[in-house]
XYZ file of N, CA, C and O in Angstrom:
484
model
N 201.841 -64.128 -1.134
C 202.066 -64.782 -2.413
C 200.836 -65.594 -2.791
O 200.378 -66.448 -2.046
N 200.325 -65.306 -3.969
C 199.132 -66.000 -4.435
C 199.511 -67.372 -4.991
O 200.468 -67.509 -5.743
N 198.747 -68.366 -4.587
C 198.944 -69.717 -5.118
C 197.601 -70.311 -5.499
O 196.629 -70.193 -4.750
N 197.571 -70.939 -6.661
C 196.430 -71.719 -7.105
C 196.940 -73.120 -7.377
O 197.877 -73.289 -8.170
N 196.349 -74.110 -6.740
C 196.833 -75.476 -6.868
C 195.690 -76.368 -7.344
O 194.705 -76.570 -6.628
N 195.851 -76.896 -8.555
C 194.835 -77.784 -9.127
C 195.139 -79.238 -8.775
O 196.298 -79.652 -8.769
N 194.101 -79.973 -8.523
C 194.204 -81.411 -8.298
C 193.014 -82.097 -8.960
O 192.033 -81.447 -9.312
N 193.131 -83.408 -9.126
C 192.000 -84.181 -9.610
C 192.099 -84.689 -11.027
O 191.222 -85.421 -11.488
N 193.140 -84.310 -11.725
C 193.290 -84.805 -13.085
C 193.646 -86.286 -13.098
O 193.893 -86.894 -12.061
N 193.653 -86.862 -14.284
C 194.011 -88.258 -14.400
C 193.697 -88.809 -15.775
O 193.304 -88.066 -16.677
N 193.860 -90.102 -15.908
C 193.575 -90.805 -17.163
C 192.273 -91.575 -17.004
O 192.143 -92.387 -16.076
N 191.338 -91.298 -17.908
C 190.013 -91.923 -17.826
C 189.597 -92.420 -19.207
O 190.273 -92.162 -20.199
N 188.483 -93.114 -19.236
C 187.915 -93.607 -20.484
C 186.800 -92.677 -20.962
O 186.221 -91.918 -20.172
N 186.517 -92.757 -22.236
C 185.400 -91.998 -22.801
C 184.119 -92.286 -22.015
O 183.811 -93.446 -21.721
N 183.424 -91.217 -21.664
C 182.184 -91.352 -20.915
C 182.343 -91.259 -19.405
O 181.347 -91.144 -18.677
N 183.566 -91.293 -18.936
C 183.817 -91.196 -17.500
C 183.640 -89.761 -17.012
O 183.449 -88.829 -17.805
N 183.751 -89.611 -15.690
C 183.627 -88.306 -15.049
C 184.871 -88.012 -14.214
O 185.573 -88.936 -13.782
N 185.104 -86.726 -14.009
C 186.196 -86.281 -13.153
C 185.756 -85.039 -12.412
O 184.910 -84.275 -12.904
N 186.341 -84.829 -11.244
C 186.173 -83.566 -10.544
C 187.545 -82.958 -10.314
O 188.397 -83.563 -9.659
N 187.747 -81.781 -10.869
C 188.968 -81.030 -10.637
C 188.725 -80.020 -9.515
O 187.638 -79.454 -9.416
N 189.743 -79.826 -8.705
C 189.678 -78.838 -7.636
C 190.813 -77.835 -7.798
O 191.878 -78.174 -8.330
N 190.573 -76.635 -7.340
C 191.604 -75.593 -7.349
C 191.551 -74.881 -6.010
O 190.563 -74.193 -5.713
N 192.586 -75.071 -5.223
C 192.673 -74.440 -3.915
C 193.491 -73.164 -4.031
O 194.621 -73.195 -4.525
N 192.911 -72.072 -3.562
C 193.564 -70.763 -3.665
C 194.042 -70.283 -2.301
O 193.417 -70.561 -1.279
N 195.143 -69.580 -2.319
C 195.659 -68.964 -1.104
C 196.367 -67.669 -1.466
O 196.777 -67.473 -2.617
N 196.487 -66.784 -0.495
C 197.196 -65.538 -0.715
C 196.377 -64.443 -1.377
O 196.935 -63.411 -1.777
N 195.087 -64.658 -1.515
C 194.217 -63.644 -2.082
C 192.856 -63.707 -1.407
O 192.525 -64.728 -0.775
N 192.095 -62.625 -1.539
C 190.739 -62.617 -0.991
C 189.843 -63.309 -2.003
O 189.285 -62.701 -2.910
N 189.737 -64.602 -1.832
C 189.147 -65.487 -2.855
C 187.759 -65.029 -3.276
O 187.429 -65.037 -4.471
N 186.946 -64.638 -2.345
C 185.549 -64.329 -2.649
C 185.397 -63.122 -3.565
O 184.329 -62.922 -4.153
N 186.449 -62.333 -3.712
C 186.365 -61.127 -4.542
C 186.893 -61.341 -5.958
O 186.919 -60.402 -6.754
N 187.314 -62.556 -6.263
C 187.876 -62.853 -7.579
C 186.927 -63.693 -8.420
O 186.275 -64.616 -7.930
N 186.883 -63.354 -9.705
C 186.295 -64.249 -10.681
C 187.254 -65.418 -10.859
O 188.468 -65.238 -10.877
N 186.695 -66.605 -11.018
C 187.522 -67.786 -11.188
C 187.183 -68.451 -12.523
O 186.019 -68.533 -12.916
N 188.213 -68.938 -13.178
C 187.991 -69.580 -14.463
C 188.803 -70.849 -14.596
O 189.797 -71.055 -13.890
N 188.339 -71.689 -15.485
C 189.097 -72.878 -15.901
C 189.382 -72.743 -17.388
O 188.480 -72.425 -18.179
N 190.633 -72.996 -17.729
C 191.068 -73.030 -19.118
C 191.729 -74.383 -19.362
O 192.057 -75.101 -18.426
N 191.933 -74.704 -20.622
C 192.656 -75.927 -20.941
C 193.528 -75.703 -22.163
O 193.260 -74.822 -22.989
N 194.568 -76.502 -22.235
C 195.492 -76.393 -23.358
C 195.927 -77.778 -23.790
O 196.524 -78.533 -23.007
N 195.591 -78.097 -25.021
C 196.009 -79.364 -25.615
C 197.336 -79.168 -26.331
O 197.681 -78.043 -26.713
N 198.096 -80.234 -26.548
C 199.388 -80.105 -27.223
C 199.245 -79.431 -28.589
O 198.375 -79.803 -29.385
N 200.068 -78.431 -28.816
C 200.060 -77.737 -30.096
C 198.930 -76.758 -30.297
O 198.785 -76.189 -31.380
N 198.128 -76.558 -29.268
C 196.987 -75.636 -29.378
C 197.109 -74.513 -28.365
O 197.839 -74.614 -27.388
N 196.366 -73.454 -28.615
C 196.346 -72.342 -27.684
C 195.495 -72.683 -26.459
O 194.610 -73.543 -26.515
N 195.777 -71.964 -25.394
C 194.975 -72.136 -24.196
C 193.561 -71.615 -24.469
O 193.385 -70.512 -24.996
N 192.570 -72.421 -24.111
C 191.197 -72.042 -24.412
C 190.336 -72.024 -23.163
O 190.537 -72.783 -22.212
N 189.355 -71.142 -23.202
C 188.406 -70.979 -22.117
C 187.507 -72.196 -22.015
O 187.057 -72.738 -23.023
N 187.244 -72.616 -20.772
C 186.319 -73.714 -20.520
C 185.071 -73.206 -19.802
O 183.951 -73.393 -20.255
N 185.292 -72.544 -18.663
C 184.169 -72.108 -17.842
C 184.654 -71.047 -16.863
O 185.843 -70.985 -16.541
N 183.730 -70.196 -16.403
C 184.071 -69.196 -15.402
C 182.930 -69.072 -14.406
O 181.771 -69.401 -14.715
N 183.273 -68.545 -13.238
C 182.265 -68.315 -12.212
C 182.540 -66.971 -11.572
O 183.690 -66.643 -11.252
N 181.487 -66.191 -11.401
C 181.627 -64.871 -10.825
C 181.627 -64.903 -9.312
O 181.449 -65.955 -8.677
N 181.815 -63.733 -8.733
C 181.850 -63.640 -7.279
C 180.495 -63.972 -6.658
O 180.431 -64.462 -5.528
N 179.451 -63.758 -7.408
C 178.115 -64.061 -6.914
C 177.582 -65.408 -7.348
O 176.446 -65.766 -7.032
N 178.418 -66.164 -8.080
C 178.023 -67.500 -8.498
C 177.519 -67.612 -9.917
O 177.195 -68.719 -10.369
N 177.445 -66.503 -10.635
C 177.035 -66.606 -12.041
C 178.105 -67.351 -12.826
O 179.281 -67.301 -12.492
N 177.660 -68.054 -13.863
C 178.578 -68.906 -14.609
C 178.382 -68.737 -16.108
O 177.327 -68.291 -16.570
N 179.401 -69.088 -16.852
C 179.255 -69.231 -18.293
C 180.227 -70.300 -18.762
O 181.304 -70.476 -18.175
N 179.811 -71.014 -19.813
C 180.532 -72.186 -20.279
C 180.861 -72.059 -21.766
O 180.090 -71.491 -22.537
N 181.972 -72.645 -22.133
C 182.275 -72.770 -23.551
C 181.276 -73.743 -24.176
O 180.841 -74.698 -23.526
N 180.947 -73.513 -25.429
C 179.980 -74.386 -26.097
C 180.448 -75.842 -26.108
O 179.631 -76.762 -26.062
N 181.744 -76.035 -26.167
C 182.291 -77.393 -26.277
C 182.046 -78.240 -25.025
O 182.109 -79.468 -25.092
N 181.766 -77.596 -23.906
C 181.567 -78.349 -22.655
C 180.188 -78.130 -22.047
O 179.851 -78.768 -21.047
N 179.397 -77.268 -22.651
C 178.085 -76.950 -22.101
C 177.254 -78.215 -21.985
O 177.170 -79.010 -22.917
N 176.655 -78.413 -20.826
C 175.851 -79.596 -20.572
C 176.637 -80.766 -20.013
O 176.059 -81.747 -19.553
N 177.957 -80.675 -20.075
C 178.808 -81.762 -19.569
C 179.661 -81.334 -18.383
O 180.244 -82.185 -17.718
N 179.727 -80.047 -18.127
C 180.565 -79.540 -17.051
C 179.757 -78.643 -16.124
O 178.811 -77.971 -16.560
N 180.188 -78.623 -14.876
C 179.594 -77.732 -13.880
C 180.706 -77.147 -13.030
O 181.562 -77.885 -12.537
N 180.686 -75.831 -12.888
C 181.653 -75.166 -12.025
C 180.944 -74.729 -10.753
O 179.767 -74.345 -10.780
N 181.665 -74.788 -9.649
C 181.127 -74.285 -8.394
C 182.275 -73.737 -7.573
O 183.440 -74.040 -7.856
N 181.947 -72.936 -6.587
C 182.980 -72.390 -5.716
C 182.522 -72.469 -4.271
O 181.325 -72.355 -3.978
N 183.496 -72.652 -3.400
C 183.253 -72.677 -1.967
C 184.128 -71.593 -1.362
O 185.338 -71.791 -1.169
N 183.548 -70.461 -1.097
C 184.333 -69.330 -0.594
C 184.866 -69.579 0.813
O 185.888 -69.003 1.189
N 184.211 -70.423 1.569
C 184.705 -70.743 2.906
C 185.977 -71.577 2.840
O 186.826 -71.498 3.737
N 186.084 -72.359 1.762
C 187.256 -73.220 1.598
C 188.251 -72.671 0.579
O 189.276 -73.301 0.311
N 187.945 -71.497 0.006
C 188.820 -70.892 -1.015
C 189.116 -71.871 -2.148
O 190.260 -71.997 -2.614
N 188.073 -72.554 -2.583
C 188.249 -73.592 -3.594
C 187.186 -73.475 -4.682
O 186.031 -73.175 -4.385
N 187.616 -73.725 -5.904
C 186.697 -73.799 -7.031
C 186.790 -75.201 -7.612
O 187.870 -75.813 -7.633
N 185.645 -75.702 -8.033
C 185.560 -77.070 -8.541
C 185.080 -77.071 -9.989
O 184.306 -76.217 -10.407
N 185.537 -78.067 -10.715
C 185.039 -78.296 -12.065
C 184.650 -79.765 -12.167
O 185.501 -80.648 -12.085
N 183.362 -79.994 -12.326
C 182.849 -81.338 -12.509
C 182.690 -81.581 -14.007
O 182.039 -80.798 -14.703
N 183.281 -82.642 -14.484
C 183.211 -82.952 -15.919
C 182.605 -84.339 -16.093
O 183.103 -85.313 -15.518
N 181.553 -84.414 -16.892
C 180.866 -85.674 -17.146
C 180.968 -86.024 -18.623
O 181.252 -85.172 -19.468
N 180.716 -87.287 -18.920
C 180.697 -87.748 -20.309
C 181.931 -87.260 -21.071
O 181.836 -86.669 -22.150
N 183.082 -87.511 -20.489
C 184.326 -87.023 -21.078
C 184.597 -87.658 -22.434
O 184.255 -88.825 -22.683
N 185.212 -86.868 -23.307
C 185.533 -87.299 -24.663
C 187.030 -87.164 -24.900
O 187.697 -86.368 -24.211
N 187.562 -87.888 -25.873
C 189.005 -87.759 -26.156
C 189.426 -86.313 -26.440
O 190.550 -85.921 -26.079
N 188.548 -85.531 -27.044
C 188.897 -84.132 -27.337
C 188.958 -83.250 -26.093
O 189.352 -82.091 -26.171
N 188.590 -83.788 -24.945
C 188.752 -83.065 -23.696
C 190.162 -83.222 -23.128
O 190.500 -82.580 -22.131
N 190.963 -84.045 -23.750
C 192.331 -84.261 -23.294
C 193.126 -82.969 -23.373
O 193.212 -82.348 -24.437
N 193.684 -82.562 -22.240
C 194.423 -81.295 -22.171
C 194.974 -81.133 -20.759
O 194.608 -81.884 -19.850
N 195.811 -80.136 -20.604
C 196.177 -79.664 -19.270
C 195.142 -78.611 -18.874
O 194.889 -77.675 -19.639
N 194.559 -78.783 -17.715
C 193.518 -77.874 -17.232
C 194.111 -76.928 -16.198
O 194.761 -77.372 -15.241
N 193.862 -75.648 -16.418
C 194.400 -74.606 -15.561
C 193.280 -73.845 -14.865
O 192.273 -73.493 -15.487
N 193.518 -73.549 -13.624
C 192.653 -72.688 -12.835
C 193.235 -71.270 -12.877
O 194.461 -71.115 -12.890
N 192.363 -70.269 -12.913
C 192.830 -68.896 -12.973
C 191.926 -67.983 -12.147
O 190.728 -68.248 -12.015
N 192.530 -66.919 -11.630
C 191.793 -65.938 -10.833
C 192.001 -64.547 -11.419
O 193.122 -64.206 -11.797
N 190.927 -63.785 -11.496
C 191.049 -62.443 -12.048
C 189.990 -61.513 -11.512
O 189.047 -61.927 -10.839
N 190.174 -60.230 -11.840
C 189.234 -59.207 -11.378
C 188.291 -58.766 -12.483
O 187.485 -57.856 -12.274
N 188.396 -59.380 -13.660
C 187.551 -58.984 -14.773
C 186.794 -60.188 -15.309
O 187.301 -61.305 -15.316
N 185.625 -59.945 -15.789
C 184.740 -60.997 -16.281
C 185.051 -61.269 -17.740
O 184.435 -60.731 -18.641
N 186.047 -62.130 -17.973
C 186.465 -62.365 -19.335
C 186.625 -63.838 -19.657
O 186.661 -64.688 -18.768
N 186.754 -64.121 -20.935
C 186.920 -65.501 -21.386
C 188.246 -65.727 -22.096
O 188.453 -66.764 -22.713
N 189.121 -64.745 -22.033
C 190.455 -64.938 -22.595
C 191.475 -64.843 -21.471
O 191.240 -64.178 -20.451
N 192.626 -65.495 -21.639
C 193.616 -65.539 -20.553
C 194.043 -64.162 -20.046
O 194.380 -64.016 -18.871
N 194.001 -63.155 -20.894
C 194.522 -61.850 -20.476
C 193.702 -61.210 -19.366
O 194.159 -60.274 -18.720
N 192.489 -61.714 -19.132
C 191.657 -61.150 -18.072
C 192.006 -61.708 -16.692
O 191.480 -61.250 -15.694
N 192.877 -62.679 -16.649
C 193.171 -63.363 -15.396
C 194.583 -63.058 -14.934
O 195.520 -63.045 -15.716
N 194.701 -62.816 -13.638
C 195.967 -62.351 -13.068
C 196.826 -63.476 -12.514
O 198.054 -63.362 -12.472
N 196.180 -64.518 -12.043
C 196.911 -65.599 -11.377
C 196.504 -66.941 -11.973
O 195.340 -67.155 -12.298
N 197.486 -67.826 -12.057
C 197.291 -69.124 -12.688
C 197.888 -70.236 -11.843
O 198.909 -70.053 -11.172
N 197.252 -71.389 -11.906
C 197.818 -72.576 -11.303
C 198.806 -73.241 -12.245
O 199.012 -72.789 -13.374
N 199.370 -74.336 -11.789
C 200.392 -75.027 -12.575
C 199.777 -76.006 -13.573
O 200.466 -76.498 -14.457
N 198.492 -76.271 -13.415
C 197.792 -77.163 -14.337
C 197.739 -78.602 -13.862
O 198.586 -79.059 -13.095
N 196.719 -79.291 -14.326
C 196.570 -80.720 -14.040
C 196.160 -81.431 -15.329
O 195.295 -80.948 -16.062
N 196.799 -82.541 -15.613
C 196.576 -83.245 -16.879
C 195.313 -84.091 -16.822
O 195.097 -84.857 -15.870
N 194.507 -83.956 -17.851
C 193.352 -84.827 -18.042
C 193.537 -85.542 -19.374
O 193.716 -84.889 -20.415
N 193.521 -86.851 -19.343
C 193.673 -87.653 -20.554
C 192.474 -88.580 -20.684
O 192.181 -89.349 -19.762
N 191.792 -88.471 -21.810
C 190.602 -89.289 -22.059
C 190.891 -90.199 -23.243
O 191.167 -89.733 -24.341
N 190.828 -91.477 -23.012
C 191.095 -92.441 -24.082
C 189.798 -93.084 -24.554
O 188.850 -93.257 -23.790
N 189.810 -93.454 -25.818
C 188.592 -94.032 -26.410
C 188.555 -95.537 -26.241
O 189.521 -96.148 -25.819
C-alpha cells in the first residue's frame, strides 16, 4: 500500500520560511517523479514544483526563486523549502508521486493527505 505523508505545515508571517516534508512508503521511490501541488479554498489544485528521478526540477512561476525542491532517495523523502512566504501562498499543500513528467494532477498516481500552510500579513 502506497502512502505519502506530508509534514511541516503551519501558520507563519509574511516573509517567513517553511520546510515541508513528504515521506513515501510502499513504492520504489527513486523511480517516481515527485511533485508538490497546493489548493486554496474555492480554487483548483495547482502545480507548485516537481522533481524528476534524476533530480531535474521545474517550478511554477508563482514560486520561482522562493522555493526549492529536493529529494533523498535513501530516505524516501521529498522536501519543499519555501522562503519569503506571502499570504497568497496560503493553501493545503499536497505531495504526489507519478510515472509521468507532468504539471497537472492527472499525471500523478498517488497523493498525500495534505498539510496546511497559512501565511498572515
